[in-house]
């Protein structure tokens, strides 16, 4: 699967595991809620630095956001 | 370590393991050689899609570019 779409699915899965709303994740990662929504649907191609902020916000290693 | 600097070190390590020059990696990943050079020194913050191209060019899973 396309890496951007895969990232979106991983973020959604990990966010739900962390029991966070899109709004809570967005606040923690210093993003807009709409950006998180787009990201989870594979409509955004974030930078690696933004990926790092998402990982911190989700309490996971950055590599986990790209793993199968 | 900062995620962008860490990525740079991983790319350099994996490139050397693959016995590729910066120029060869750049060609395979459709980047400029100077971009690869900057990236390896942590001076570039690529997008996830660019990270995906690097992974294909290096013959590794995208997550490997961020792993410890």
XYZ file of N, CA and C in Angstrom:
408
model
N 0.856 -1.212 0.000
C 0.000 0.000 0.000
C 0.884 1.252 0.000
N 0.359 2.289 -0.550
C 1.020 3.594 -0.554
C 1.413 3.987 0.877
N 2.627 4.501 1.037
C 3.158 4.784 2.381
C 2.335 5.840 3.127
N 1.793 6.802 2.392
C 1.001 7.868 3.036
C -0.341 7.317 3.533
N -0.970 6.464 2.721
C -2.238 5.850 3.156
C -1.995 4.902 4.326
N -0.874 4.172 4.247
C -0.542 3.258 5.339
C -0.332 4.029 6.648
N 0.401 5.133 6.576
C 0.613 5.976 7.766
C -0.722 6.409 8.364
N -1.634 6.832 7.502
C -2.940 7.269 7.987
C -3.658 6.192 8.777
N -3.625 4.980 8.251
C -4.287 3.873 8.955
C -3.619 3.566 10.280
N -2.285 3.634 10.276
C -1.546 3.364 11.523
C -1.868 4.424 12.579
N -1.908 5.686 12.164
C -2.210 6.762 13.124
C -3.595 6.536 13.723
N -4.557 6.206 12.875
C -5.923 5.978 13.373
C -5.959 4.815 14.370
N -5.306 3.708 14.001
C -5.273 2.530 14.880
C -4.618 2.861 16.222
N -3.461 3.510 16.163
C -2.715 3.818 17.396
C -3.451 4.871 18.228
N -4.117 5.801 17.576
C -4.899 6.809 18.308
C -6.032 6.139 19.074
N -6.701 5.195 18.437
C -7.806 4.504 19.115
C -7.278 3.638 20.264
N -6.130 3.003 20.039
C -5.524 2.210 21.121
C -5.174 3.093 22.315
N -4.775 4.328 22.015
C -4.428 5.272 23.094
C -5.673 5.953 23.668
N -6.829 5.616 23.126
C -8.112 6.184 23.566
C -8.109 7.719 23.512
N -7.592 8.230 22.391
C -7.581 9.679 22.166
C -8.554 10.030 21.049
N -9.191 11.177 21.168
C -9.989 11.706 20.058
C -9.035 12.370 19.060
N -9.539 12.625 17.852
C -8.715 13.364 16.875
C -8.311 14.719 17.459
N -9.230 15.334 18.181
C -8.963 16.659 18.756
C -7.842 16.579 19.805
N -7.891 15.557 20.638
C -6.845 15.399 21.656
C -5.485 15.137 21.017
N -5.476 14.268 20.008
C -4.208 13.989 19.324
C -3.682 15.257 18.648
N -4.570 15.973 17.999
C -4.175 17.214 17.318
C -3.557 18.198 18.307
N -4.183 18.344 19.464
C -3.675 19.283 20.481
C -2.269 18.858 20.920
N -2.124 17.563 21.231
C -0.820 17.058 21.699
C 0.274 17.199 20.652
N -0.105 17.017 19.371
C 0.895 17.034 18.293
C 1.012 18.414 17.638
N 0.302 19.391 18.204
C 0.348 20.773 17.677
C -0.059 20.835 16.210
N -1.209 20.218 15.936
C -1.796 20.241 14.593
C -3.254 20.654 14.711
N -3.860 20.981 13.584
C -5.305 21.207 13.559
C -6.028 19.866 13.547
N -7.227 19.852 14.109
C -8.020 18.621 14.107
C -8.283 18.179 12.680
N -8.548 19.128 11.790
C -8.830 18.782 10.389
C -7.609 18.159 9.715
N -6.411 18.561 10.161
C -5.192 17.963 9.596
C -5.095 16.499 10.009
N -5.388 16.218 11.278
C -5.362 14.825 11.753
C -6.395 13.997 10.994
N -7.568 14.568 10.784
C -8.621 13.872 10.041
C -8.156 13.544 8.623
N -7.609 14.522 7.939
C -7.094 14.309 6.578
C -5.969 13.268 6.575
N -5.089 13.383 7.552
C -3.949 12.464 7.657
C -4.431 11.019 7.775
N -5.409 10.797 8.626
C -5.903 9.429 8.844
C -6.555 8.862 7.579
N -7.019 9.733 6.698
C -7.621 9.273 5.453
C -6.604 9.244 4.304
N -5.334 9.441 4.641
C -4.292 9.369 3.616
C -4.277 10.555 2.680
N -4.847 11.670 3.141
C -4.923 12.859 2.290
C -3.826 13.876 2.586
N -2.938 13.552 3.528
C -1.831 14.452 3.865
C -0.522 13.691 3.865
N 0.499 14.361 3.412
C 1.834 13.795 3.314
C 2.735 14.569 4.279
N 2.735 14.191 5.566
C 3.450 15.002 6.560
C 4.962 14.871 6.442
N 5.661 15.783 7.063
C 7.120 15.669 7.136
C 7.489 14.677 8.233
N 8.745 14.269 8.196
C 9.254 13.356 9.223
C 9.206 14.027 10.598
N 9.414 15.322 10.655
C 9.345 16.002 11.954
C 7.923 15.953 12.517
N 6.939 16.147 11.644
C 5.544 16.052 12.088
C 5.234 14.620 12.533
N 5.759 13.654 11.809
C 5.604 12.245 12.192
C 6.190 12.022 13.591
N 7.318 12.655 13.871
C 7.926 12.540 15.193
C 7.032 13.112 16.287
N 6.372 14.233 15.994
C 5.450 14.823 16.992
C 4.257 13.897 17.228
N 3.752 13.288 16.149
C 2.642 12.341 16.294
C 3.056 11.159 17.173
N 4.270 10.671 16.960
C 4.742 9.522 17.745
C 4.804 9.877 19.233
N 5.351 11.047 19.546
C 5.411 11.482 20.951
C 3.992 11.590 21.514
N 3.101 12.191 20.736
C 1.715 12.383 21.187
C 1.019 11.050 21.433
N 1.386 10.030 20.659
C 0.753 8.710 20.779
C 1.515 7.793 21.737
N 2.684 8.237 22.185
C 3.468 7.437 23.117
C 4.097 6.204 22.479
N 4.455 6.333 21.200
C 5.075 5.203 20.498
C 6.386 5.654 19.846
N 7.190 4.666 19.421
C 8.410 4.982 18.669
C 8.002 5.443 17.265
N 8.696 6.444 16.686
C 8.338 6.903 15.343
C 8.215 5.772 14.311
N 9.084 4.769 14.404
C 9.042 3.670 13.430
C 7.711 2.919 13.468
N 7.071 2.914 14.642
C 5.785 2.200 14.770
C 4.704 2.798 13.871
N 4.846 4.057 13.532
C 3.841 4.704 12.680
C 3.902 4.202 11.240
N 4.985 3.525 10.882
C 5.125 3.025 9.512
C 5.121 1.503 9.439
N 5.140 0.862 10.608
C 5.198 -0.610 10.602
C 3.898 -1.232 10.098
N 4.009 -2.487 9.649
C 2.837 -3.222 9.155
C 1.858 -3.504 10.290
N 17.386 11.239 20.314
C 17.886 12.167 19.279
C 16.720 12.688 18.430
N 16.889 13.850 17.912
C 15.923 14.442 16.989
C 15.625 13.476 15.834
N 14.346 13.356 15.488
C 13.926 12.351 14.501
C 14.543 12.598 13.116
N 14.740 13.868 12.771
C 15.315 14.190 11.455
C 16.804 13.824 11.408
N 17.517 14.102 12.483
C 18.942 13.726 12.535
C 19.081 12.203 12.560
N 18.182 11.566 13.308
C 18.222 10.104 13.373
C 17.983 9.499 11.986
N 16.996 10.020 11.263
C 16.723 9.544 9.902
C 17.972 9.673 9.034
N 18.637 10.812 9.128
C 19.840 11.025 8.331
C 20.896 9.961 8.587
N 21.109 9.644 9.859
C 22.104 8.619 10.189
C 21.697 7.251 9.677
N 20.399 6.952 9.782
C 19.896 5.656 9.295
C 20.080 5.542 7.782
N 19.745 6.624 7.065
C 19.884 6.592 5.601
C 21.345 6.343 5.228
N 22.244 7.034 5.909
C 23.672 6.870 5.605
C 24.120 5.428 5.876
N 23.721 4.885 7.022
C 24.088 3.511 7.381
C 23.538 2.509 6.372
N 22.263 2.642 6.042
C 21.626 1.690 5.127
C 22.170 1.847 3.706
N 22.491 3.084 3.323
C 23.087 3.310 1.996
C 24.435 2.601 1.890
N 25.236 2.704 2.938
C 26.549 2.054 2.915
C 26.393 0.532 2.925
N 25.418 0.037 3.693
C 25.164 -1.404 3.698
C 24.762 -1.891 2.305
N 24.018 -1.049 1.579
C 23.584 -1.399 0.224
C 24.680 -1.137 -0.819
N 25.816 -0.616 -0.350
C 26.960 -0.300 -1.222
C 26.563 0.634 -2.366
N 25.808 1.658 -1.987
C 25.406 2.683 -2.957
C 26.122 3.997 -2.641
N 26.465 4.738 -3.691
C 26.963 6.106 -3.494
C 25.768 7.026 -3.265
N 26.036 8.227 -2.770
C 24.949 9.207 -2.630
C 24.304 9.464 -3.988
N 25.117 9.493 -5.026
C 24.598 9.758 -6.365
C 23.673 8.630 -6.831
N 24.070 7.402 -6.568
C 23.226 6.264 -6.966
C 21.902 6.261 -6.190
N 21.990 6.515 -4.898
C 20.759 6.567 -4.100
C 19.857 7.702 -4.586
N 20.452 8.839 -4.846
C 19.682 9.994 -5.324
C 18.965 9.664 -6.628
N 19.670 9.011 -7.535
C 19.063 8.648 -8.820
C 17.888 7.709 -8.600
N 18.100 6.688 -7.785
C 17.034 5.704 -7.536
C 15.811 6.327 -6.850
N 16.060 7.281 -5.955
C 14.963 7.881 -5.178
C 14.424 9.159 -5.821
N 14.942 9.480 -7.021
C 14.497 10.677 -7.741
C 14.697 11.951 -6.923
N 15.916 12.083 -6.409
C 16.314 13.277 -5.653
C 17.628 13.789 -6.216
N 17.987 15.006 -5.829
C 19.312 15.506 -6.173
C 20.341 14.908 -5.222
N 21.571 14.777 -5.712
C 22.637 14.259 -4.854
C 22.838 15.171 -3.652
N 22.731 16.464 -3.855
C 22.920 17.406 -2.744
C 21.818 17.259 -1.695
N 20.627 16.854 -2.142
C 19.535 16.631 -1.182
C 19.867 15.429 -0.296
N 20.351 14.356 -0.899
C 20.740 13.165 -0.127
C 21.852 13.525 0.862
N 22.812 14.316 0.396
C 23.917 14.737 1.273
C 23.379 15.521 2.463
N 22.512 16.483 2.208
C 21.912 17.281 3.295
C 21.092 16.392 4.234
N 20.330 15.479 3.635
C 19.481 14.578 4.418
C 20.325 13.760 5.394
N 21.419 13.216 4.918
C 22.262 12.371 5.776
C 22.876 13.167 6.919
N 23.001 14.465 6.738
C 23.547 15.310 7.806
C 22.439 15.924 8.675
N 21.204 15.462 8.467
C 20.100 15.950 9.297
C 19.665 17.360 8.974
N 19.985 17.804 7.748
C 19.672 19.180 7.363
C 18.402 19.282 6.525
N 17.737 18.147 6.292
C 16.497 18.146 5.515
C 15.427 17.374 6.266
N 14.223 17.849 6.156
C 13.068 17.251 6.815
C 12.127 16.748 5.726
N 12.373 15.540 5.208
C 11.605 15.078 4.046
C 10.171 14.719 4.404
N 9.358 14.587 3.401
C 7.987 14.106 3.621
C 8.006 12.583 3.743
N 6.894 12.062 4.224
C 6.761 10.611 4.346
C 6.807 9.954 2.968
N 6.281 10.627 1.946
C 6.339 10.031 0.607
C 7.789 9.929 0.119
N 8.582 10.963 0.401
C 10.002 10.915 0.026
C 10.710 9.812 0.810
N 10.359 9.660 2.082
C 10.915 8.579 2.905
C 10.567 7.226 2.271
N 9.364 7.103 1.746
C 8.965 5.866 1.079
C 9.817 5.587 -0.152
N 10.126 6.628 -0.908
C 10.985 6.448 -2.098
C 12.388 6.010 -1.686
N 12.905 6.606 -0.597
C 14.226 6.216 -0.099
C 14.234 4.750 0.313
N 13.155 4.317 0.971
C 13.077 2.923 1.424
C 13.109 1.971 0.225
N 12.333 2.289 -0.806
C 12.331 1.448 -2.018
C 13.735 1.427 -2.626
N 14.358 2.593 -2.714
C 15.694 2.701 -3.315
C 16.727 1.905 -2.521
N 16.537 1.819 -1.209
C 17.486 1.103 -0.347
C 17.107 -0.365 -0.154
N 15.915 -0.731 -0.638
C 15.478 -2.122 -0.503
C 15.104 -2.510 0.913
N 14.573 -1.548 1.671
C 14.173 -1.825 3.056
C 12.724 -1.379 3.274
N 12.148 -1.821 4.389
C 10.807 -1.374 4.771
C 10.911 0.080 5.255
N 9.920 0.928 4.926
C 9.987 2.332 5.373
C 10.270 2.488 6.873
N 9.694 1.615 7.700
C 9.901 1.729 9.151
C 11.368 1.588 9.534
N 12.116 0.851 8.735
C 13.539 0.648 9.052
C 14.327 1.954 9.030
N 13.829 2.931 8.283
C 14.539 4.214 8.194
C 14.435 5.013 9.493
N 13.517 4.619 10.356
C 13.345 5.344 11.627
C 13.720 4.500 12.840
N 13.994 3.215 12.609
C 14.294 2.339 13.744
C 15.639 2.664 14.391
N 15.789 2.241 15.646
C 17.035 2.491 16.394
C 18.195 1.700 15.795
